XYZ file of C-alpha atoms in Angstrom:
416
model
C 0.082 -0.020 0.080
C 2.642 2.096 0.896
C 4.614 1.409 -2.385
C 1.142 2.459 -4.464
C 1.116 5.513 -2.214
C 4.697 6.353 -3.107
C 3.915 5.537 -7.100
C 0.606 7.935 -7.036
C 2.535 10.919 -5.014
C 5.038 10.382 -7.821
C 2.837 10.110 -10.736
C 1.073 13.148 -9.267
C 4.335 15.411 -9.493
C 5.194 14.499 -12.759
C 2.010 15.565 -13.840
C 2.080 18.618 -12.097
C 5.602 18.867 -13.403
C 4.314 18.576 -17.038
C 1.384 21.218 -16.842
C 3.944 23.841 -14.970
C 6.202 23.084 -17.880
C 3.333 23.210 -20.528
C 2.310 26.308 -19.053
C 5.957 28.108 -19.134
C 6.174 27.253 -22.675
C 2.429 28.831 -23.257
C 4.075 31.627 -20.996
C 6.909 31.787 -23.223
C 5.541 31.492 -26.931
C 2.615 33.940 -25.954
C 5.108 36.966 -24.508
C 8.405 36.033 -26.572
C 9.150 35.083 -30.252
C 8.997 31.418 -31.852
C 11.512 28.956 -31.616
C 12.267 29.408 -35.227
C 13.424 32.991 -34.963
C 16.894 31.953 -34.845
C 18.536 34.044 -37.611
C 17.855 37.437 -39.052
C 15.285 36.753 -41.750
C 15.548 37.501 -45.240
C 13.521 38.355 -48.327
C 12.174 41.551 -50.535
C 9.526 44.031 -50.116
C 8.587 46.672 -52.955
C 7.928 49.895 -51.008
C 11.155 51.767 -51.813
C 11.378 51.025 -55.502
C 8.567 53.690 -55.856
C 6.830 54.064 -52.778
C 3.692 51.629 -54.280
C 3.341 53.404 -57.497
C 2.854 52.438 -61.137
C 6.372 51.056 -61.952
C 4.729 47.629 -62.046
C 1.628 46.032 -61.510
C 2.185 43.950 -58.243
C -0.304 41.842 -59.528
C -0.515 37.883 -59.419
C 1.760 37.733 -62.785
C 4.435 39.908 -61.078
C 4.648 37.963 -58.162
C 4.787 34.544 -59.771
C 7.304 35.726 -62.098
C 9.414 37.261 -58.972
C 9.074 34.002 -57.048
C 10.680 32.179 -60.145
C 13.293 34.504 -60.323
C 13.793 34.065 -56.586
C 14.261 30.283 -57.400
C 16.649 30.651 -60.832
C 18.993 33.475 -59.522
C 19.977 31.439 -56.800
C 18.564 34.346 -54.030
C 16.174 31.376 -52.338
C 19.394 29.552 -51.743
C 21.417 32.773 -50.166
C 18.290 32.682 -47.686
C 16.056 35.674 -49.271
C 12.597 33.792 -48.875
C 9.992 36.313 -47.656
C 8.165 37.950 -50.238
C 6.126 41.473 -49.001
C 2.620 41.855 -50.322
C 3.025 45.355 -49.369
C 1.442 47.682 -52.607
C -2.281 47.333 -53.445
C -2.801 43.861 -52.778
C -6.025 43.941 -50.254
C -8.420 46.465 -49.095
C -10.710 46.468 -45.567
C -14.523 46.607 -46.772
C -17.293 48.330 -45.643
C -17.765 45.322 -42.898
C -14.071 46.067 -41.591
C -12.977 42.730 -43.479
C -9.865 42.083 -44.853
C -10.157 40.957 -48.608
C -8.007 40.682 -51.607
C -7.538 43.214 -54.418
C -9.223 40.732 -56.683
C -8.395 42.776 -59.744
C -4.795 42.277 -58.990
C -5.590 38.558 -57.960
C -8.191 37.201 -59.312
C -7.596 33.596 -57.793
C -6.905 35.607 -54.337
C -4.571 35.535 -51.927
C -4.416 32.239 -51.046
C -3.596 30.705 -54.340
C -0.475 33.222 -55.059
C 0.783 32.284 -51.374
C 0.596 28.374 -52.341
C 2.723 29.243 -55.499
C 5.255 30.571 -53.347
C 4.986 27.921 -51.239
C 5.596 25.468 -54.011
C 8.559 27.197 -54.488
C 9.877 27.067 -50.914
C 9.090 30.505 -50.350
C 7.553 32.719 -47.593
C 4.951 35.657 -48.046
C 4.331 38.596 -45.563
C 1.032 40.843 -45.833
C 0.846 44.521 -45.087
C -1.195 46.362 -42.244
C -1.154 49.396 -39.798
C -1.418 48.958 -36.149
C -3.671 51.802 -36.005
C -6.684 52.700 -37.866
C -4.927 55.203 -40.143
C -2.138 54.076 -42.753
C 0.675 55.011 -44.205
C 0.681 56.178 -48.016
C -1.949 54.996 -50.619
C -0.780 51.146 -50.329
C -4.329 49.738 -49.717
C -8.090 50.970 -49.588
C -9.645 51.290 -45.926
C -8.425 51.408 -42.554
C -5.377 49.590 -40.529
C -6.187 46.643 -38.208
C -6.633 48.412 -35.237
C -10.456 46.712 -33.912
C -9.582 43.921 -36.207
C -6.446 42.475 -34.769
C -8.144 39.073 -34.022
C -10.083 38.796 -37.307
C -7.028 39.951 -39.264
C -4.608 36.990 -37.922
C -7.114 34.430 -38.561
C -8.025 35.673 -42.362
C -4.193 36.023 -42.871
C -3.459 32.470 -41.682
C -6.490 31.100 -43.836
C -4.916 33.122 -46.681
C -1.388 31.368 -46.169
C 0.474 34.020 -44.708
C 3.678 33.720 -43.105
C 4.714 37.130 -41.719
C 3.423 40.872 -41.778
C 4.804 44.276 -41.823
C 3.088 45.954 -39.106
C 3.346 50.434 -39.858
C 2.710 52.686 -37.557
C 1.327 56.232 -39.251
C -2.212 55.380 -37.677
C -1.101 54.307 -34.757
C 1.170 57.217 -34.296
C -1.214 59.765 -35.542
C -3.887 58.429 -32.853
C -1.204 58.553 -30.093
C -1.615 54.913 -29.125
C 0.776 53.195 -27.196
C 2.874 51.442 -29.328
C 4.217 48.245 -26.932
C 0.413 47.888 -26.217
C -0.550 47.553 -29.582
C 2.016 45.069 -30.814
C 2.096 42.752 -28.119
C -1.907 42.581 -28.127
C -1.677 42.218 -31.925
C 1.210 39.556 -31.205
C -1.067 37.602 -29.307
C -3.602 37.222 -31.872
C -1.507 35.966 -34.353
C 0.288 33.479 -32.362
C -3.205 31.765 -32.046
C -3.550 31.023 -35.600
C 0.534 30.868 -36.010
C 3.163 30.244 -33.492
C 5.709 31.041 -36.302
C 4.380 33.990 -37.525
C 6.914 36.411 -38.647
C 6.054 39.782 -37.618
C 7.854 43.082 -38.451
C 6.838 45.669 -35.976
C 7.796 49.117 -37.720
C 7.431 52.285 -35.788
C 10.990 53.762 -36.825
C 12.289 53.562 -33.591
C 9.259 55.142 -31.651
C 8.726 53.337 -28.305
C 11.726 51.977 -28.366
C 10.779 48.864 -29.532
C 14.400 47.127 -28.747
C 13.274 47.243 -25.272
C 10.052 45.228 -25.706
C 10.391 43.713 -29.598
C 10.920 40.309 -28.315
C 7.539 40.421 -26.760
C 5.841 41.101 -30.078
C 7.663 40.258 -33.111
C 10.809 38.693 -35.125
C 12.242 41.995 -35.618
C 12.102 45.941 -35.531
C 12.569 48.992 -37.290
C 14.888 51.274 -34.810
C 15.206 54.305 -37.125
C 13.103 56.504 -39.930
C 12.756 55.565 -43.420
C 16.360 55.038 -45.307
C 14.952 57.564 -47.874
C 13.543 60.353 -45.864
C 16.000 62.838 -43.702
C 14.576 65.617 -41.602
C 16.976 68.783 -41.439
C 14.864 71.164 -39.297
C 11.480 71.642 -40.458
C 12.660 70.265 -44.065
C 12.071 66.812 -44.880
C 14.302 65.472 -47.896
C 13.091 62.627 -49.899
C 15.536 60.794 -52.196
C 14.306 57.419 -54.072
C 17.229 55.374 -53.640
C 18.377 56.459 -50.190
C 19.823 59.154 -48.923
C 23.882 59.153 -47.266
C 22.824 61.199 -44.244
C 19.692 58.603 -43.653
C 21.766 55.635 -43.789
C 24.117 57.203 -41.477
C 21.588 58.084 -39.086
C 20.168 54.222 -39.298
C 22.997 52.799 -38.268
C 23.656 54.979 -35.259
C 20.091 54.433 -34.067
C 20.571 50.492 -34.288
C 23.343 50.650 -31.938
C 21.104 48.364 -29.348
C 23.259 45.025 -28.878
C 22.109 43.980 -25.631
C 22.151 39.939 -25.770
C 19.346 39.925 -23.143
C 16.846 41.596 -25.401
C 18.883 40.679 -29.311
C 19.505 37.398 -30.869
C 18.318 34.042 -31.465
C 15.106 33.616 -29.897
C 14.632 36.983 -29.231
C 14.635 38.859 -32.137
C 16.476 41.678 -34.248
C 17.338 45.454 -34.640
C 16.367 46.375 -38.225
C 17.483 49.477 -39.421
C 15.167 49.270 -42.753
C 15.092 47.770 -45.972
C 17.998 47.122 -48.010
C 18.472 49.930 -51.121
C 21.295 48.347 -53.280
C 20.641 48.732 -56.954
C 17.956 51.571 -57.071
C 18.862 54.249 -59.259
C 19.272 57.869 -58.224
C 20.441 57.124 -54.147
C 23.471 56.372 -53.096
C 26.513 55.627 -55.189
C 27.969 52.318 -55.169
C 30.332 52.616 -52.080
C 27.576 53.486 -50.055
C 25.330 51.079 -51.409
C 28.360 48.232 -50.562
C 28.695 49.950 -47.282
C 25.068 49.623 -46.370
C 24.942 45.802 -47.129
C 28.681 45.583 -45.407
C 27.487 47.064 -41.690
C 23.554 45.426 -42.243
C 25.899 42.256 -41.674
C 27.731 43.425 -39.127
C 24.814 44.528 -37.217
C 23.310 40.631 -37.574
C 20.234 42.931 -39.484
C 17.649 41.445 -41.428
C 18.096 41.294 -44.773
C 15.221 42.304 -47.145
C 15.900 43.806 -50.551
C 14.260 47.084 -51.468
C 14.827 46.775 -55.386
C 13.492 45.217 -58.329
C 15.548 42.556 -58.410
C 14.364 41.657 -61.636
C 16.219 44.345 -63.306
C 18.936 44.973 -61.067
C 22.589 45.339 -62.488
C 25.182 42.952 -61.833
C 27.303 45.101 -59.302
C 24.250 44.529 -57.097
C 23.828 41.220 -57.555
C 27.855 41.069 -56.540
C 26.962 42.572 -53.182
C 23.517 41.348 -52.170
C 24.643 38.014 -53.662
C 28.364 37.936 -51.523
C 27.756 34.483 -49.667
C 30.901 35.243 -47.393
C 28.947 38.624 -46.370
C 25.901 36.873 -45.735
C 27.390 34.253 -43.906
C 28.526 37.000 -41.643
C 24.612 38.369 -40.820
C 23.385 34.881 -40.471
C 26.183 33.360 -37.984
C 24.254 31.144 -35.699
C 26.209 32.894 -32.522
C 23.562 35.775 -33.564
C 25.921 38.563 -32.112
C 25.102 42.002 -33.004
C 28.549 43.729 -33.972
C 29.249 47.011 -32.272
C 31.623 49.930 -32.581
C 35.169 48.899 -30.724
C 37.083 52.094 -31.532
C 36.292 55.189 -32.978
C 38.671 58.432 -33.770
C 38.607 61.423 -35.871
C 35.414 63.079 -34.020
C 33.525 59.535 -34.652
C 34.320 59.443 -38.085
C 36.352 56.652 -38.359
C 35.229 53.634 -36.611
C 36.308 49.649 -36.419
C 33.123 47.613 -35.507
C 33.706 44.048 -34.220
C 31.312 41.219 -34.840
C 32.128 37.569 -33.105
C 31.534 34.772 -35.000
C 31.008 30.773 -33.844
C 33.494 29.827 -35.161
C 35.800 31.703 -32.579
C 36.753 33.911 -35.595
C 35.658 37.987 -35.443
C 34.151 39.639 -38.704
C 35.456 43.492 -38.576
C 34.300 46.552 -40.544
C 36.506 49.546 -40.986
C 34.016 52.253 -41.552
C 34.937 55.771 -43.339
C 32.343 58.184 -42.596
C 34.517 61.078 -43.785
C 34.308 62.911 -47.207
C 38.343 61.660 -47.648
C 40.199 58.549 -47.760
C 41.375 57.573 -44.672
C 43.610 54.766 -43.022
C 41.876 52.429 -40.616
C 43.880 50.331 -38.267
C 42.248 47.204 -36.257
C 44.262 46.470 -32.971
C 44.003 43.042 -31.717
C 43.419 44.326 -27.904
C 40.436 46.098 -29.518
C 39.071 43.145 -30.992
C 39.776 40.845 -27.415
C 42.434 38.698 -29.693
C 46.158 37.649 -29.988
C 49.053 36.277 -31.792
C 49.322 35.858 -35.603
C 45.750 35.843 -37.518
C 44.692 35.342 -40.980
C 42.992 38.038 -42.832
C 40.590 37.744 -45.035
C 38.969 40.398 -46.871
C 35.237 39.379 -47.286
C 34.354 41.605 -50.010
C 37.263 41.438 -52.510
C 36.939 37.243 -51.217
C 40.549 37.310 -50.836
C 43.269 36.421 -48.210
C 45.285 39.210 -47.073
C 47.973 37.519 -45.263
C 48.937 36.306 -41.566
C 49.248 39.509 -39.450
C 50.286 40.190 -35.834
C 48.995 42.759 -33.443
C 46.758 45.367 -35.868
C 45.530 45.059 -39.717
C 45.026 48.090 -41.310
C 43.249 48.818 -45.246
C 43.078 52.150 -46.759
C 38.986 53.071 -47.188
C 37.442 55.886 -49.582
C 35.124 57.965 -48.248
C 31.601 56.594 -47.237
C 33.445 53.392 -47.790
C 33.564 50.014 -45.440
C 36.509 47.359 -45.939
C 35.246 44.119 -43.850
C 37.923 41.226 -43.252
C 37.462 38.255 -41.276
C 40.315 37.760 -38.601
C 40.843 33.941 -37.628
C 43.974 31.456 -36.080
C 44.886 29.639 -39.664
């Protein structure tokens, strides 16, 4: 009898432990991001091409052609998998229901999403956390008041993620953390792995709470907008001042808030290969710094027509490997001088090596030196230039490189 009581007691303990463990998992899943958010997401979105203008129909045929290109070009195999339906793909009807734009997607959004999935790709929809919206990306209101119904419909349509903007929420003076956390709870009821972009442009300090509400979060303004006093400068293709601003605004590398299983700081989409904005050097700098910062990599150009130099930048496997390193540490400045215009950034890697960016923010060519003591390494080390894909040799104590104005040299330093 005593043995039976002991067995019963042990069984009850095990059951209680199992229930407690299940509740713990539910709590983590409810207030944190999903267990599959182990690497910065990669994909594409159309906004920066022409702000959802008329350069494309953004329709069923376009997305199928786009999906085919991502496969045949090798972009998918490099990790670029999320395609964003941001421009005129949906509307909200008079009953508040999220509806597909049948003039562009006659068979509905589920059909085109099935096509993307058949190619090994994923899809993201788009909305605003408030009643209002940004620009003319869709007709009708944003998602405020419809969080539960939108989340359910998106799951039924086969979407894998969403970009949630903040124009309406900001204008309506809503609390960002409250709204995004509430929206997140509704979405994970339907799909625990739903990939959520929090797009408050840094308002409300999303790097402090984003891991409770999404997979990644914008830390600064649009990469093609810059405010000088009361004057707003807009530049399709990006602005150097906006690029610098967003790099600085993204420096929140706290390992307790950012990284695998938590989420990622995001300084906005890539603008490599968009005419009329940054020059080639500046575009290479953007991609380099995004990789050093373990940022999500979302192409913002028309990939179907991008020039060869843009392909070379965006499809550099060695640089992508830095961004996607499984250790997931966001790189940061370890040394700066010349009034902060010359910077040495360092990102530790899982294999024990370090990735280093020598970043010249100034208007003239400069020599920048990375000292081993600043990098926390010692001894004779191999240096490989990742942009040139070339070994530079063995070095002891430091490594120096000439860096052009607005340019970046990225090296991987390791024991041979």
